[in-house]
């Protein structure tokens, strides 16, 4: 008959390996331990492989072009291209060309032509952004909160996106037969008796330019605003109505604040695209105004690549400042 000592498990010997198994009190095989350690070490490799394509894409199509623009801005223009070197003449030209120099104060009293062009670009961008917000927000509001069935929401949202599926240049050129003296809009105004003869302020004017820009880019604001509004819990709105809140109070306290992230993202999209705009100014405005994009295009056409690079850097800096201002007005992380 076995005693308690006979059936009790033996205590592990002093100095035995700490890799003792719990099942059967048998030590784990060394090859199993080695494989476990190797698997633990290799946990990070799949993550690196996942981010490698995106990292490579950013390096090739973002970092390297930006570095190239910075380097080329210091090279020397040869009249038919550029040559390696180091000069600050292009930056001096950007900040001093056609400015009024006061010899007493030894400074320029008026902005240079290129700074004025940058300010003009920024002004047009700000106005178009406000118009896009005024046009796009009601559309997104209607799609997200007034249309109840998801299938109709999706169908109408895709309908709003249809113009964005066509070529940008086609959409810009399409305004010529719409706004010309013999265009559809002038013909309609004459037919209904509002004007006696075709008006000329529609095409190659600031009005036509702004209208074309709004039509081209308002879709970039509708999407983010629509998705922000669609995420609002309808029960919150019902509770506010049950408590006697007016539609204005509901919008001010609930809908407006919750839609701010979408508004900010949409405005950033529109802002970045408009700051680099140049084709619409040429096609619809007839080249009557200069934007930073058209300046870069002109200097690229005459092969003055270093000065074009300087203007591109100034444009990028203005974009960064504008995006920072938008993000300071609306703290997206806090709102989300």
Tab-separated table of C-alpha atoms in Angstrom:
chain	number	residue	atom	x	y	z
A	1	UNK	CA	0.000	0.000	0.000
A	2	UNK	CA	1.420	3.360	-1.034
A	3	UNK	CA	1.965	6.078	1.499
A	4	UNK	CA	1.360	9.797	1.048
A	5	UNK	CA	5.054	10.308	0.474
A	6	UNK	CA	4.996	7.731	-2.337
A	7	UNK	CA	2.227	9.444	-4.305
A	8	UNK	CA	3.270	13.066	-3.629
A	9	UNK	CA	5.058	14.741	-6.579
A	10	UNK	CA	8.745	15.299	-6.253
A	11	UNK	CA	9.887	18.864	-5.703
A	12	UNK	CA	12.061	20.209	-8.495
A	13	UNK	CA	15.727	19.870	-7.769
A	14	UNK	CA	17.601	23.027	-6.728
A	15	UNK	CA	19.223	24.726	-9.709
A	16	UNK	CA	16.891	23.074	-12.213
A	17	UNK	CA	15.945	25.039	-15.305
A	18	UNK	CA	13.099	27.555	-14.815
A	19	UNK	CA	11.574	26.282	-18.056
A	20	UNK	CA	9.762	23.449	-16.278
A	21	UNK	CA	6.444	22.355	-17.745
A	22	UNK	CA	3.297	22.304	-15.698
A	23	UNK	CA	1.779	19.348	-17.512
A	24	UNK	CA	3.233	16.144	-16.187
A	25	UNK	CA	5.975	18.138	-14.447
A	26	UNK	CA	8.163	17.538	-17.500
A	27	UNK	CA	10.695	20.094	-18.777
A	28	UNK	CA	9.871	21.859	-22.069
A	29	UNK	CA	11.998	20.738	-24.956
A	30	UNK	CA	14.786	23.225	-25.834
A	31	UNK	CA	13.723	23.419	-29.512
A	32	UNK	CA	10.199	24.476	-28.433
A	33	UNK	CA	11.669	27.254	-26.269
A	34	UNK	CA	13.896	28.422	-29.127
A	35	UNK	CA	10.963	28.563	-31.543
A	36	UNK	CA	8.876	30.545	-29.036
A	37	UNK	CA	11.670	33.083	-28.563
A	38	UNK	CA	12.186	33.386	-32.320
A	39	UNK	CA	8.459	33.949	-32.858
A	40	UNK	CA	8.470	36.631	-30.165
A	41	UNK	CA	11.407	38.391	-31.804
A	42	UNK	CA	9.769	38.286	-35.211
A	43	UNK	CA	6.482	39.872	-34.103
A	44	UNK	CA	7.580	43.280	-35.436
A	45	UNK	CA	8.527	42.161	-38.941
A	46	UNK	CA	4.968	41.843	-40.317
A	47	UNK	CA	4.236	45.412	-39.181
A	48	UNK	CA	7.329	46.700	-40.945
A	49	UNK	CA	6.360	44.915	-44.121
A	50	UNK	CA	2.862	46.440	-43.913
A	51	UNK	CA	4.093	50.029	-43.632
A	52	UNK	CA	6.922	49.586	-46.133
A	53	UNK	CA	4.797	50.272	-49.280
A	54	UNK	CA	3.281	53.450	-47.840
A	55	UNK	CA	6.671	54.628	-46.604
A	56	UNK	CA	8.249	53.983	-49.994
A	57	UNK	CA	5.380	55.798	-51.728
A	58	UNK	CA	5.805	58.875	-49.482
A	59	UNK	CA	9.569	58.904	-49.978
A	60	UNK	CA	9.390	58.650	-53.759
A	61	UNK	CA	6.396	60.909	-54.456
A	62	UNK	CA	6.518	63.396	-51.545
A	63	UNK	CA	9.836	63.653	-49.737
A	64	UNK	CA	12.161	63.389	-52.750
A	65	UNK	CA	10.197	65.930	-54.882
A	66	UNK	CA	10.145	68.401	-51.976
A	67	UNK	CA	13.862	67.968	-51.402
A	68	UNK	CA	14.419	68.436	-55.131
A	69	UNK	CA	12.407	71.687	-55.164
A	70	UNK	CA	14.411	73.045	-52.224
A	71	UNK	CA	17.711	72.141	-53.884
A	72	UNK	CA	16.716	73.484	-57.314
A	73	UNK	CA	15.632	76.815	-55.804
A	74	UNK	CA	19.302	77.539	-55.026
A	75	UNK	CA	20.632	76.510	-58.442
A	76	UNK	CA	21.502	78.981	-61.167
A	77	UNK	CA	19.232	79.645	-64.131
A	78	UNK	CA	21.000	79.334	-67.478
A	79	UNK	CA	18.261	80.671	-69.764
A	80	UNK	CA	17.466	77.246	-71.150
A	81	UNK	CA	17.427	75.307	-67.894
A	82	UNK	CA	19.476	75.321	-64.725
A	83	UNK	CA	22.956	74.425	-63.550
A	84	UNK	CA	24.175	73.153	-60.167
A	85	UNK	CA	25.340	75.897	-57.865
A	86	UNK	CA	24.295	78.012	-54.927
A	87	UNK	CA	22.700	81.423	-55.238
A	88	UNK	CA	20.131	83.467	-53.335
A	89	UNK	CA	19.304	85.693	-56.308
A	90	UNK	CA	15.978	83.962	-56.933
A	91	UNK	CA	14.830	84.590	-53.357
A	92	UNK	CA	15.959	88.214	-53.614
A	93	UNK	CA	13.959	88.567	-56.816
A	94	UNK	CA	10.875	87.099	-55.183
A	95	UNK	CA	10.967	89.525	-52.247
A	96	UNK	CA	12.217	92.634	-54.059
A	97	UNK	CA	10.940	92.639	-57.652
A	98	UNK	CA	8.887	95.748	-58.505
A	99	UNK	CA	8.674	96.865	-54.908
A	100	UNK	CA	9.024	100.564	-54.085
A	101	UNK	CA	12.354	101.061	-52.295
A	102	UNK	CA	12.655	103.958	-49.862
A	103	UNK	CA	16.322	105.007	-49.645
A	104	UNK	CA	15.831	106.760	-46.283
A	105	UNK	CA	14.357	103.770	-44.454
A	106	UNK	CA	16.239	101.390	-46.765
A	107	UNK	CA	13.250	99.075	-47.122
A	108	UNK	CA	10.502	98.275	-49.599
A	109	UNK	CA	7.278	100.108	-48.805
A	110	UNK	CA	4.953	98.069	-51.025
A	111	UNK	CA	4.702	94.314	-51.477
A	112	UNK	CA	6.446	92.850	-54.479
A	113	UNK	CA	4.481	91.579	-57.448
A	114	UNK	CA	4.986	87.975	-56.411
A	115	UNK	CA	3.831	88.574	-52.831
A	116	UNK	CA	0.799	90.430	-54.186
A	117	UNK	CA	0.096	87.482	-56.473
A	118	UNK	CA	0.309	85.124	-53.499
A	119	UNK	CA	-2.085	87.355	-51.565
A	120	UNK	CA	-4.483	87.445	-54.547
A	121	UNK	CA	-4.434	83.657	-54.677
A	122	UNK	CA	-5.137	83.484	-50.955
A	123	UNK	CA	-8.015	85.995	-51.266
A	124	UNK	CA	-9.714	84.078	-54.077
A	125	UNK	CA	-9.236	80.857	-52.140
A	126	UNK	CA	-10.839	82.284	-48.986
A	127	UNK	CA	-13.864	83.598	-50.892
A	128	UNK	CA	-14.392	80.362	-52.809
A	129	UNK	CA	-14.079	78.364	-49.568
A	130	UNK	CA	-16.845	80.414	-47.949
A	131	UNK	CA	-19.106	80.024	-50.988
A	132	UNK	CA	-18.406	76.275	-51.125
A	133	UNK	CA	-19.296	76.014	-47.442
A	134	UNK	CA	-22.518	77.972	-47.969
A	135	UNK	CA	-23.482	75.751	-50.924
A	136	UNK	CA	-22.130	72.399	-49.755
A	137	UNK	CA	-23.299	72.380	-46.132
A	138	UNK	CA	-27.051	72.511	-46.922
A	139	UNK	CA	-26.601	69.743	-49.500
A	140	UNK	CA	-24.755	67.541	-47.011
A	141	UNK	CA	-27.309	68.403	-44.300
A	142	UNK	CA	-30.192	67.387	-46.553
A	143	UNK	CA	-28.558	64.104	-47.562
A	144	UNK	CA	-27.528	63.104	-44.032
A	145	UNK	CA	-30.422	64.273	-41.849
A	146	UNK	CA	-33.441	64.838	-44.078
A	147	UNK	CA	-33.251	61.730	-46.269
A	148	UNK	CA	-34.175	58.833	-44.005
A	149	UNK	CA	-33.553	55.736	-46.136
A	150	UNK	CA	-29.939	54.732	-46.593
A	151	UNK	CA	-30.384	53.654	-50.219
A	152	UNK	CA	-31.659	57.090	-51.156
A	153	UNK	CA	-28.880	58.741	-49.168
A	154	UNK	CA	-26.311	56.724	-51.088
A	155	UNK	CA	-27.989	57.323	-54.444
A	156	UNK	CA	-28.232	61.095	-53.970
A	157	UNK	CA	-24.704	61.288	-52.588
A	158	UNK	CA	-23.351	59.481	-55.648
A	159	UNK	CA	-25.388	61.839	-57.822
A	160	UNK	CA	-23.664	64.782	-56.141
A	161	UNK	CA	-20.296	63.134	-56.849
A	162	UNK	CA	-21.005	62.603	-60.558
A	163	UNK	CA	-19.337	65.853	-61.741
A	164	UNK	CA	-16.167	64.796	-59.948
A	165	UNK	CA	-15.986	61.667	-62.099
A	166	UNK	CA	-15.302	63.683	-65.248
A	167	UNK	CA	-12.009	65.282	-66.225
A	168	UNK	CA	-11.127	68.508	-64.435
A	169	UNK	CA	-10.199	70.202	-67.690
A	170	UNK	CA	-13.480	69.183	-69.322
A	171	UNK	CA	-15.433	70.673	-66.434
A	172	UNK	CA	-13.490	73.923	-66.743
A	173	UNK	CA	-13.869	74.181	-70.530
A	174	UNK	CA	-17.594	73.363	-70.259
A	175	UNK	CA	-18.157	76.818	-68.764
A	176	UNK	CA	-17.251	78.496	-72.073
A	177	UNK	CA	-20.485	77.547	-73.900
A	178	UNK	CA	-22.413	78.201	-70.708
A	179	UNK	CA	-21.216	81.758	-69.994
A	180	UNK	CA	-20.305	83.094	-73.453
A	181	UNK	CA	-22.228	85.876	-75.194
A	182	UNK	CA	-24.038	83.254	-77.237
A	183	UNK	CA	-23.973	80.733	-74.424
A	184	UNK	CA	-26.861	78.971	-72.755
A	185	UNK	CA	-27.152	81.407	-69.836
A	186	UNK	CA	-27.188	84.526	-72.007
A	187	UNK	CA	-29.683	82.931	-74.389
A	188	UNK	CA	-31.935	82.052	-71.469
A	189	UNK	CA	-31.777	85.589	-70.027
A	190	UNK	CA	-32.668	87.104	-73.385
A	191	UNK	CA	-35.507	84.660	-74.005
A	192	UNK	CA	-37.234	85.343	-70.694
A	193	UNK	CA	-36.813	89.106	-71.136
A	194	UNK	CA	-34.488	89.877	-68.218
A	195	UNK	CA	-31.926	91.487	-70.560
A	196	UNK	CA	-32.309	92.950	-74.054
A	197	UNK	CA	-28.976	91.750	-75.363
A	198	UNK	CA	-26.344	89.282	-74.210
A	199	UNK	CA	-24.268	90.503	-71.275
A	200	UNK	CA	-20.514	90.242	-71.299
A	201	UNK	CA	-19.704	90.089	-67.613
A	202	UNK	CA	-20.334	86.345	-67.316
A	203	UNK	CA	-17.323	84.972	-69.177
A	204	UNK	CA	-13.722	86.123	-68.652
A	205	UNK	CA	-14.771	87.874	-65.481
A	206	UNK	CA	-14.362	87.446	-61.750
A	207	UNK	CA	-17.975	86.323	-61.521
A	208	UNK	CA	-17.482	83.493	-63.999
A	209	UNK	CA	-14.145	82.573	-62.441
A	210	UNK	CA	-15.621	82.270	-58.946
A	211	UNK	CA	-18.650	80.346	-60.211
A	212	UNK	CA	-16.452	77.865	-62.046
A	213	UNK	CA	-14.203	77.329	-59.020
A	214	UNK	CA	-17.197	76.693	-56.756
A	215	UNK	CA	-18.653	74.150	-59.165
A	216	UNK	CA	-15.286	72.422	-59.548
A	217	UNK	CA	-14.433	72.088	-55.872
A	218	UNK	CA	-17.636	72.189	-53.821
A	219	UNK	CA	-17.842	68.402	-54.063
A	220	UNK	CA	-14.672	68.149	-51.965
A	221	UNK	CA	-16.526	69.799	-49.092
A	222	UNK	CA	-19.799	67.909	-49.416
A	223	UNK	CA	-18.246	64.490	-48.773
A	224	UNK	CA	-16.539	65.110	-45.378
A	225	UNK	CA	-19.472	67.180	-44.087
A	226	UNK	CA	-21.941	64.494	-45.152
A	227	UNK	CA	-20.036	61.768	-43.302
A	228	UNK	CA	-19.775	63.893	-40.142
A	229	UNK	CA	-23.493	64.620	-40.169
A	230	UNK	CA	-24.388	61.000	-40.948
A	231	UNK	CA	-22.609	59.847	-37.774
A	232	UNK	CA	-24.867	61.936	-35.516
A	233	UNK	CA	-27.157	59.742	-33.450
A	234	UNK	CA	-30.738	60.555	-34.422
A	235	UNK	CA	-31.940	59.717	-30.903
A	236	UNK	CA	-30.023	62.730	-29.581
A	237	UNK	CA	-31.931	65.001	-31.933
A	238	UNK	CA	-35.243	63.393	-30.940
A	239	UNK	CA	-34.426	63.862	-27.263
A	240	UNK	CA	-33.634	67.528	-27.855
A	241	UNK	CA	-36.960	68.015	-29.630
A	242	UNK	CA	-38.804	66.265	-26.810
A	243	UNK	CA	-37.207	68.667	-24.349
A	244	UNK	CA	-38.576	71.624	-26.303
A	245	UNK	CA	-35.451	72.726	-28.166
A	246	UNK	CA	-36.020	74.803	-31.272
A	247	UNK	CA	-34.439	73.811	-34.619
A	248	UNK	CA	-31.939	76.648	-34.260
A	249	UNK	CA	-30.964	75.505	-30.763
A	250	UNK	CA	-30.550	71.927	-31.970
A	251	UNK	CA	-28.294	73.093	-34.772
A	252	UNK	CA	-26.277	75.404	-32.527
A	253	UNK	CA	-25.791	72.970	-29.654
A	254	UNK	CA	-25.690	69.573	-31.396
A	255	UNK	CA	-25.502	69.496	-35.181
A	256	UNK	CA	-23.078	72.380	-35.655
A	257	UNK	CA	-20.409	71.265	-33.152
A	258	UNK	CA	-20.595	67.613	-34.214
A	259	UNK	CA	-20.167	68.534	-37.887
A	260	UNK	CA	-17.115	70.755	-37.335
A	261	UNK	CA	-14.549	67.995	-38.065
A	262	UNK	CA	-16.130	67.368	-41.456
A	263	UNK	CA	-16.252	71.096	-42.169
A	264	UNK	CA	-12.571	71.483	-41.294
A	265	UNK	CA	-11.488	68.500	-43.392
A	266	UNK	CA	-13.571	69.653	-46.361
A	267	UNK	CA	-12.203	73.186	-46.157
A	268	UNK	CA	-8.637	71.844	-45.997
A	269	UNK	CA	-9.248	69.813	-49.148
A	270	UNK	CA	-10.674	72.832	-50.963
A	271	UNK	CA	-7.973	75.174	-49.664
A	272	UNK	CA	-5.076	72.986	-50.793
A	273	UNK	CA	-6.575	72.415	-54.247
A	274	UNK	CA	-7.434	76.080	-54.815
A	275	UNK	CA	-4.039	77.408	-53.774
A	276	UNK	CA	-2.416	75.443	-56.590
A	277	UNK	CA	-5.151	76.279	-59.119
A	278	UNK	CA	-4.054	77.656	-62.503
A	279	UNK	CA	-6.091	76.090	-65.344
A	280	UNK	CA	-9.410	77.761	-64.478
A	281	UNK	CA	-7.749	81.185	-64.304
A	282	UNK	CA	-6.510	80.702	-67.860
A	283	UNK	CA	-9.593	79.052	-69.382
A	284	UNK	CA	-12.510	80.816	-67.657
A	285	UNK	CA	-10.894	84.121	-66.624
A	286	UNK	CA	-8.902	84.433	-69.848
A	287	UNK	CA	-5.628	84.992	-68.008
A	288	UNK	CA	-6.796	88.385	-66.700
A	289	UNK	CA	-5.569	87.557	-63.219
A	290	UNK	CA	-2.360	85.982	-62.046
A	291	UNK	CA	-2.276	83.313	-59.398
A	292	UNK	CA	0.758	81.653	-57.920
A	293	UNK	CA	-0.059	78.588	-59.989
A	294	UNK	CA	0.001	80.583	-63.252
A	295	UNK	CA	3.284	82.255	-62.229
A	296	UNK	CA	4.889	78.865	-61.640
A	297	UNK	CA	3.521	77.651	-64.978
A	298	UNK	CA	4.896	80.696	-66.837
A	299	UNK	CA	8.380	80.394	-65.389
A	300	UNK	CA	8.347	76.679	-66.052
A	301	UNK	CA	7.424	77.408	-69.681
A	302	UNK	CA	10.476	79.667	-70.134
A	303	UNK	CA	12.693	77.058	-68.420
A	304	UNK	CA	13.460	79.235	-65.387
A	305	UNK	CA	13.131	76.255	-63.084
A	306	UNK	CA	14.938	77.717	-60.027
A	307	UNK	CA	12.599	80.707	-59.794
A	308	UNK	CA	9.602	78.444	-60.379
A	309	UNK	CA	10.882	76.331	-57.471
A	310	UNK	CA	11.079	79.430	-55.244
A	311	UNK	CA	7.452	80.287	-56.017
A	312	UNK	CA	6.460	76.669	-55.365
A	313	UNK	CA	8.150	76.777	-51.952
A	314	UNK	CA	6.412	80.040	-51.048
A	315	UNK	CA	3.100	78.525	-52.157
A	316	UNK	CA	3.724	75.435	-50.045
A	317	UNK	CA	4.563	77.623	-47.046
A	318	UNK	CA	1.330	79.590	-47.522
A	319	UNK	CA	-0.593	76.304	-47.734
A	320	UNK	CA	0.929	75.100	-44.479
A	321	UNK	CA	0.035	78.370	-42.748
A	322	UNK	CA	-3.539	78.171	-44.038
A	323	UNK	CA	-3.962	74.564	-42.907
A	324	UNK	CA	-2.581	75.430	-39.463
A	325	UNK	CA	-5.058	78.324	-39.189
A	326	UNK	CA	-7.976	76.044	-40.071
A	327	UNK	CA	-6.814	73.436	-37.542
A	328	UNK	CA	-6.444	76.139	-34.882
A	329	UNK	CA	-10.002	77.308	-35.501
A	330	UNK	CA	-11.355	73.753	-35.362
A	331	UNK	CA	-9.518	71.280	-33.124
A	332	UNK	CA	-10.361	68.095	-35.016
A	333	UNK	CA	-8.968	65.745	-32.348
A	334	UNK	CA	-10.963	67.443	-29.598
A	335	UNK	CA	-14.166	67.432	-31.639
A	336	UNK	CA	-13.771	63.760	-32.567
